[in-house]
């Protein structure tokens, strides 16, 4: 399998799209790997090395039917020569989503769990053995954050403000922990009213005060979207050539438009938007919704 290629994570200038008053760039993490795209490889890397060091044989993790984390874990485990089991939310569907098909193709064993068992993060007894390493949903945890912090290795230029989309907040925490002095992080939560996120990020960053969360750009909630968001994503693609995903980056790039329009960022600041990948999830959309397929 192809390995990730961090050199493909170029910076792309999108200042014109955002009106030219700020210098705005996008870090194209969507390009580093066809499957383990975006932030997922970074969040997984230390879990994988930890599993290898401890001589574990199997990785177990959790996710939904369209989870970027599930398919990325399947690919990363396969590449490291580890077995992987994905515990999937909900009953087994008659037809697998493309995400689950891909994960199965990569050798991941899929175990379907009722929503209640899933919510309680119950690990089936057969997987609770010493050869197994459990990665929390979304890679949330210290190792995930430490891995996400290495995204900075790809950012050579100085930025005042770095914005990213947040699910579990692991990437935001990792970026905040390893940020250069004077760089501020803004996280756009893609869940509706997920105010516990503040504490979950704080649990990883401690007393650091270089980050902030915004909760008003979820467009209806996790994995939901409206017509305006689809129109925005198509417009953004046409103007910049950058495809975005429905769950995370479409909301991030759209939030940036509104924030810039309302003069949220001081004018002389240099902004970076992290394209954290996730394009495979767009396959859940009806055909021809977007002008691009991935
Ligand atoms: C998982 C994911 C995120 C969210 O990362 P967290 O560390 O869970 O906040 C953002 N963008 C994309 C594309 C993702 O797949």
CSV table of C-alpha atoms and ligand atoms in Angstrom, one decimal:
chain,number,residue,atom,x,y,z
A,1,UNK,CA,0.0,0.0,0.0
A,2,UNK,CA,1.1,3.5,-0.7
A,3,UNK,CA,2.5,5.3,2.3
A,4,UNK,CA,1.6,8.8,3.4
A,5,UNK,CA,3.5,11.5,1.6
A,6,UNK,CA,3.6,14.7,3.8
A,7,UNK,CA,5.2,16.6,0.9
A,8,UNK,CA,1.9,16.6,-0.9
A,9,UNK,CA,0.4,18.7,1.9
A,10,UNK,CA,1.1,22.0,0.2
A,11,UNK,CA,-0.1,25.4,1.3
A,12,UNK,CA,-2.7,27.0,-1.1
A,13,UNK,CA,-3.4,30.7,-1.1
A,14,UNK,CA,-7.2,31.4,-1.0
A,15,UNK,CA,-7.0,35.1,-0.1
A,16,UNK,CA,-8.9,36.1,-3.2
A,17,UNK,CA,-11.8,33.8,-2.4
A,18,UNK,CA,-12.1,35.4,1.0
A,19,UNK,CA,-12.1,38.9,-0.3
A,20,UNK,CA,-8.4,39.8,-0.1
A,21,UNK,CA,-8.4,41.6,3.2
A,22,UNK,CA,-6.5,38.9,4.9
A,23,UNK,CA,-3.8,36.5,3.8
A,24,UNK,CA,-5.6,33.1,4.0
A,25,UNK,CA,-4.1,29.8,3.2
A,26,UNK,CA,-5.2,26.2,3.2
A,27,UNK,CA,-3.0,23.3,4.3
A,28,UNK,CA,-3.9,20.5,2.0
A,29,UNK,CA,-3.8,17.5,4.3
A,30,UNK,CA,-6.4,15.9,2.1
A,31,UNK,CA,-3.7,15.1,-0.3
A,32,UNK,CA,-1.3,13.1,1.8
A,33,UNK,CA,-2.8,9.7,1.2
A,34,UNK,CA,-5.8,8.4,-0.8
A,35,UNK,CA,-7.4,6.6,2.2
A,36,UNK,CA,-5.7,7.8,5.4
A,37,UNK,CA,-6.3,11.4,4.4
A,38,UNK,CA,-6.2,14.5,6.4
A,39,UNK,CA,-5.6,14.5,10.1
A,40,UNK,CA,-6.3,10.8,10.7
A,41,UNK,CA,-2.8,9.5,10.0
A,42,UNK,CA,-1.4,12.1,12.4
A,43,UNK,CA,-3.8,11.2,15.1
A,44,UNK,CA,-3.1,7.5,14.6
A,45,UNK,CA,0.6,7.5,14.2
A,46,UNK,CA,1.6,7.2,17.9
A,47,UNK,CA,-1.2,4.7,18.7
A,48,UNK,CA,0.3,2.5,15.9
A,49,UNK,CA,3.9,2.8,17.1
A,50,UNK,CA,2.8,2.2,20.7
A,51,UNK,CA,1.0,-1.0,19.6
A,52,UNK,CA,4.0,-2.2,17.7
A,53,UNK,CA,6.4,-1.4,20.6
A,54,UNK,CA,4.1,-3.3,23.1
A,55,UNK,CA,4.0,-6.2,20.6
A,56,UNK,CA,0.2,-6.0,20.3
A,57,UNK,CA,-1.2,-7.8,17.3
A,58,UNK,CA,-4.6,-6.2,17.0
A,59,UNK,CA,-6.0,-2.7,17.0
A,60,UNK,CA,-9.7,-2.2,18.0
A,61,UNK,CA,-11.5,1.0,17.4
A,62,UNK,CA,-15.0,2.5,17.1
A,63,UNK,CA,-17.0,4.5,14.5
A,64,UNK,CA,-20.1,4.9,12.4
A,65,UNK,CA,-20.8,3.6,8.9
A,66,UNK,CA,-19.2,6.6,7.1
A,67,UNK,CA,-16.4,7.1,9.6
A,68,UNK,CA,-13.1,8.6,8.3
A,69,UNK,CA,-11.4,7.2,11.4
A,70,UNK,CA,-12.6,3.6,10.7
A,71,UNK,CA,-11.2,3.5,7.2
A,72,UNK,CA,-8.0,5.3,8.1
A,73,UNK,CA,-7.4,2.9,11.0
A,74,UNK,CA,-8.0,-0.1,8.7
A,75,UNK,CA,-5.4,1.3,6.3
A,76,UNK,CA,-2.9,2.3,8.9
A,77,UNK,CA,-3.1,-1.0,10.7
A,78,UNK,CA,-2.7,-3.0,7.4
A,79,UNK,CA,0.3,-0.9,6.5
A,80,UNK,CA,1.9,-1.6,9.9
A,81,UNK,CA,1.1,-5.3,9.7
A,82,UNK,CA,-1.4,-5.2,12.5
A,83,UNK,CA,-4.9,-6.8,12.5
A,84,UNK,CA,-7.8,-4.4,13.0
A,85,UNK,CA,-11.3,-4.7,14.3
A,86,UNK,CA,-13.8,-1.9,13.8
A,87,UNK,CA,-16.8,-1.8,16.2
A,88,UNK,CA,-19.5,-0.1,14.1
A,89,UNK,CA,-22.5,1.8,15.5
A,90,UNK,CA,-25.8,0.2,14.7
A,91,UNK,CA,-27.1,-3.1,13.3
A,92,UNK,CA,-25.3,-4.7,10.4
A,93,UNK,CA,-26.8,-3.2,7.2
A,94,UNK,CA,-27.8,-5.4,4.3
A,95,UNK,CA,-25.6,-3.2,2.0
A,96,UNK,CA,-22.3,-1.8,3.4
A,97,UNK,CA,-21.5,1.8,2.9
A,98,UNK,CA,-18.4,2.4,0.7
A,99,UNK,CA,-16.5,3.2,3.8
A,100,UNK,CA,-17.2,-0.1,5.4
A,101,UNK,CA,-16.6,-1.9,2.1
A,102,UNK,CA,-13.2,-0.3,1.9
A,103,UNK,CA,-12.4,-1.1,5.6
A,104,UNK,CA,-13.3,-4.7,5.0
A,105,UNK,CA,-11.2,-4.8,1.8
A,106,UNK,CA,-8.3,-3.6,3.9
A,107,UNK,CA,-8.7,-6.6,6.2
A,108,UNK,CA,-10.6,-5.0,9.0
A,109,UNK,CA,-13.0,-7.2,10.9
A,110,UNK,CA,-16.3,-5.4,11.4
A,111,UNK,CA,-18.4,-6.0,14.5
A,112,UNK,CA,-21.8,-4.3,14.6
A,113,UNK,CA,-23.2,-3.1,17.9
A,114,UNK,CA,-26.5,-1.9,19.0
A,115,UNK,CA,-26.6,1.9,19.6
A,116,UNK,CA,-26.8,1.3,23.4
A,117,UNK,CA,-23.8,-1.0,23.6
A,118,UNK,CA,-22.0,1.4,21.3
A,119,UNK,CA,-22.7,4.4,23.4
A,120,UNK,CA,-21.2,2.6,26.4
A,121,UNK,CA,-18.1,1.7,24.3
A,122,UNK,CA,-18.5,-2.0,25.2
A,123,UNK,CA,-15.6,-4.0,23.8
A,124,UNK,CA,-16.8,-7.6,23.1
A,125,UNK,CA,-15.2,-10.1,25.5
A,126,UNK,CA,-13.2,-11.9,22.7
A,127,UNK,CA,-11.3,-8.7,22.0
A,128,UNK,CA,-10.4,-8.0,25.6
A,129,UNK,CA,-7.1,-9.8,25.6
A,130,UNK,CA,-3.5,-8.8,26.1
A,131,UNK,CA,-2.7,-8.7,22.4
A,132,UNK,CA,-5.3,-6.0,21.7
A,133,UNK,CA,-4.8,-2.3,21.7
A,134,UNK,CA,-7.9,-0.1,21.9
A,135,UNK,CA,-7.9,3.3,20.2
A,136,UNK,CA,-10.7,5.5,21.5
A,137,UNK,CA,-13.3,6.8,19.0
A,138,UNK,CA,-11.9,9.4,16.8
A,139,UNK,CA,-8.4,8.8,18.2
A,140,UNK,CA,-9.2,11.0,21.2
A,141,UNK,CA,-6.5,10.9,23.9
A,142,UNK,CA,-3.0,12.0,24.6
A,143,UNK,CA,-1.4,9.9,22.0
A,144,UNK,CA,-3.8,11.2,19.4
A,145,UNK,CA,-3.2,14.8,20.3
A,146,UNK,CA,0.6,14.3,20.4
A,147,UNK,CA,0.4,12.8,16.9
A,148,UNK,CA,-1.8,15.7,15.7
A,149,UNK,CA,0.8,18.1,17.1
A,150,UNK,CA,3.2,16.8,14.4
A,151,UNK,CA,1.1,18.5,11.8
A,152,UNK,CA,3.2,21.5,12.7
A,153,UNK,CA,6.2,19.8,11.0
A,154,UNK,CA,4.5,20.6,7.7
A,155,UNK,CA,3.9,24.3,8.5
A,156,UNK,CA,7.0,26.3,7.9
A,157,UNK,CA,5.5,29.7,7.6
A,158,UNK,CA,4.4,31.8,10.5
A,159,UNK,CA,0.7,32.1,11.0
A,160,UNK,CA,-1.2,34.2,13.5
A,161,UNK,CA,-4.4,32.2,13.5
A,162,UNK,CA,-5.0,28.6,12.6
A,163,UNK,CA,-8.5,27.3,12.1
A,164,UNK,CA,-9.6,23.7,12.1
A,165,UNK,CA,-12.8,21.7,12.2
A,166,UNK,CA,-13.5,19.8,15.4
A,167,UNK,CA,-15.2,16.5,16.1
A,168,UNK,CA,-13.6,15.1,19.2
A,169,UNK,CA,-11.3,18.1,19.5
A,170,UNK,CA,-8.1,15.9,19.4
A,171,UNK,CA,-6.6,17.7,16.5
A,172,UNK,CA,-7.3,21.1,18.0
A,173,UNK,CA,-5.7,20.0,21.3
A,174,UNK,CA,-2.7,18.6,19.6
A,175,UNK,CA,-2.2,21.8,17.5
A,176,UNK,CA,-2.6,23.9,20.6
A,177,UNK,CA,-0.1,21.9,22.6
A,178,UNK,CA,2.6,22.2,19.9
A,179,UNK,CA,1.8,25.7,18.6
A,180,UNK,CA,4.5,28.3,18.3
A,181,UNK,CA,4.1,31.2,20.7
A,182,UNK,CA,1.7,33.9,19.5
A,183,UNK,CA,-0.2,31.5,17.2
A,184,UNK,CA,-3.8,31.2,18.2
A,185,UNK,CA,-6.1,28.3,17.3
A,186,UNK,CA,-9.8,28.5,16.4
A,187,UNK,CA,-11.8,25.3,16.4
A,188,UNK,CA,-15.1,25.0,14.6
A,189,UNK,CA,-17.3,22.3,16.2
A,190,UNK,CA,-19.3,20.4,13.7
A,191,UNK,CA,-21.7,19.1,16.3
A,192,UNK,CA,-24.7,20.9,17.6
A,193,UNK,CA,-24.4,22.3,21.1
A,194,UNK,CA,-21.6,19.9,22.0
A,195,UNK,CA,-20.5,22.1,24.9
A,196,UNK,CA,-18.7,19.3,26.7
A,197,UNK,CA,-16.1,19.6,24.0
A,198,UNK,CA,-14.6,22.5,25.9
A,199,UNK,CA,-13.8,20.2,28.8
A,200,UNK,CA,-12.6,17.4,26.5
A,201,UNK,CA,-10.1,19.6,24.8
A,202,UNK,CA,-9.1,21.1,28.2
A,203,UNK,CA,-8.5,17.6,29.5
A,204,UNK,CA,-5.8,17.3,26.8
A,205,UNK,CA,-4.3,20.9,26.8
A,206,UNK,CA,-4.4,21.6,30.5
A,207,UNK,CA,-4.2,25.4,31.3
A,208,UNK,CA,-3.2,26.5,27.8
A,209,UNK,CA,-5.2,29.5,26.7
A,210,UNK,CA,-4.2,29.7,23.0
A,211,UNK,CA,-7.3,28.1,21.6
A,212,UNK,CA,-11.0,28.7,21.4
A,213,UNK,CA,-14.1,26.8,20.2
A,214,UNK,CA,-16.9,28.1,18.0
A,215,UNK,CA,-20.3,26.3,18.2
A,216,UNK,CA,-22.4,28.2,15.6
A,217,UNK,CA,-21.3,26.6,12.4
A,218,UNK,CA,-22.7,23.1,12.5
A,219,UNK,CA,-25.4,23.7,9.9
A,220,UNK,CA,-27.9,21.5,11.7
A,221,UNK,CA,-25.7,19.0,13.5
A,222,UNK,CA,-23.2,16.2,12.9
A,223,UNK,CA,-23.1,15.0,9.3
A,224,UNK,CA,-26.1,17.3,8.5
A,225,UNK,CA,-26.0,20.0,6.0
A,226,UNK,CA,-28.3,22.4,4.2
A,227,UNK,CA,-28.6,23.7,0.7
A,228,UNK,CA,-26.5,26.7,1.5
A,229,UNK,CA,-23.6,24.5,2.5
A,230,UNK,CA,-23.7,22.4,-0.7
A,231,UNK,CA,-23.8,25.6,-2.7
A,232,UNK,CA,-20.9,27.0,-0.8
A,233,UNK,CA,-18.8,23.8,-1.2
A,234,UNK,CA,-19.4,23.9,-5.0
A,235,UNK,CA,-18.6,27.6,-5.2
A,236,UNK,CA,-15.4,27.1,-3.1
A,237,UNK,CA,-14.4,24.2,-5.4
A,238,UNK,CA,-15.0,26.2,-8.6
A,239,UNK,CA,-13.1,29.2,-7.3
A,240,UNK,CA,-10.1,27.5,-5.6
A,241,UNK,CA,-10.1,23.9,-7.0
A,242,UNK,CA,-10.3,22.6,-3.4
A,243,UNK,CA,-12.8,19.9,-2.7
A,244,UNK,CA,-14.2,19.9,0.8
A,245,UNK,CA,-16.2,17.3,2.7
A,246,UNK,CA,-19.7,17.5,4.0
A,247,UNK,CA,-19.0,16.7,7.6
A,248,UNK,CA,-16.0,18.8,8.5
A,249,UNK,CA,-14.1,20.9,6.1
A,250,UNK,CA,-17.1,22.2,4.2
A,251,UNK,CA,-18.3,23.7,7.5
A,252,UNK,CA,-14.9,25.0,8.3
A,253,UNK,CA,-14.4,26.9,5.0
A,254,UNK,CA,-18.0,28.2,5.2
A,255,UNK,CA,-17.5,29.4,8.8
A,256,UNK,CA,-14.4,31.3,7.7
A,257,UNK,CA,-16.4,33.2,5.1
A,258,UNK,CA,-18.9,34.3,7.8
A,259,UNK,CA,-16.2,35.1,10.3
A,260,UNK,CA,-14.2,37.2,7.8
A,261,UNK,CA,-17.3,39.0,6.6
A,262,UNK,CA,-18.1,40.0,10.2
A,263,UNK,CA,-14.5,41.2,10.8
A,264,UNK,CA,-13.9,38.5,13.4
A,265,UNK,CA,-10.2,38.4,12.7
A,266,UNK,CA,-8.0,41.6,12.9
A,267,UNK,CA,-7.1,42.7,9.4
A,268,UNK,CA,-3.3,42.3,9.5
A,269,UNK,CA,-3.5,38.7,10.6
A,270,UNK,CA,-2.3,35.8,8.6
A,271,UNK,CA,-4.7,32.9,8.6
A,272,UNK,CA,-4.3,29.2,8.0
A,273,UNK,CA,-7.3,26.8,7.5
A,274,UNK,CA,-6.5,23.2,7.9
A,275,UNK,CA,-8.0,20.9,5.2
A,276,UNK,CA,-8.3,17.9,7.4
A,277,UNK,CA,-9.4,15.5,4.6
A,278,UNK,CA,-12.5,13.4,4.9
A,279,UNK,CA,-13.5,13.5,1.3
A,280,UNK,CA,-14.4,9.8,1.2
A,281,UNK,CA,-17.5,10.6,3.3
A,282,UNK,CA,-18.9,12.6,0.4
A,283,UNK,CA,-19.9,9.2,-1.2
A,284,UNK,CA,-22.8,9.2,1.3
A,285,UNK,CA,-24.4,12.0,-0.7
A,286,UNK,CA,-26.9,11.6,-3.6
A,287,UNK,CA,-25.1,11.5,-6.9
A,288,UNK,CA,-24.4,14.9,-8.5
A,289,UNK,CA,-24.9,16.8,-5.3
A,290,UNK,CA,-21.3,18.1,-5.6
A,291,UNK,CA,-19.4,19.1,-8.7
A,292,UNK,CA,-16.6,16.8,-7.7
A,293,UNK,CA,-16.6,13.2,-6.7
A,294,UNK,CA,-13.9,13.1,-4.0
B,1,LIG,C1,-11.9,13.3,12.1
B,1,LIG,C2,-11.9,14.6,11.4
B,1,LIG,C3,-11.9,15.8,12.0
B,1,LIG,C4,-12.0,16.0,13.5
B,1,LIG,O1,-10.9,15.7,14.2
B,1,LIG,P1,-11.0,15.7,15.8
B,1,LIG,O2,-9.6,15.5,16.2
B,1,LIG,O3,-11.9,14.5,16.1
B,1,LIG,O4,-11.6,16.9,16.3
B,1,LIG,C5,-11.8,17.0,11.2
B,1,LIG,N1,-11.8,16.8,9.9
B,1,LIG,C6,-11.9,15.7,9.2
B,1,LIG,C7,-11.9,15.6,7.8
B,1,LIG,C8,-11.9,14.5,10.0
B,1,LIG,O5,-12.0,13.3,9.3
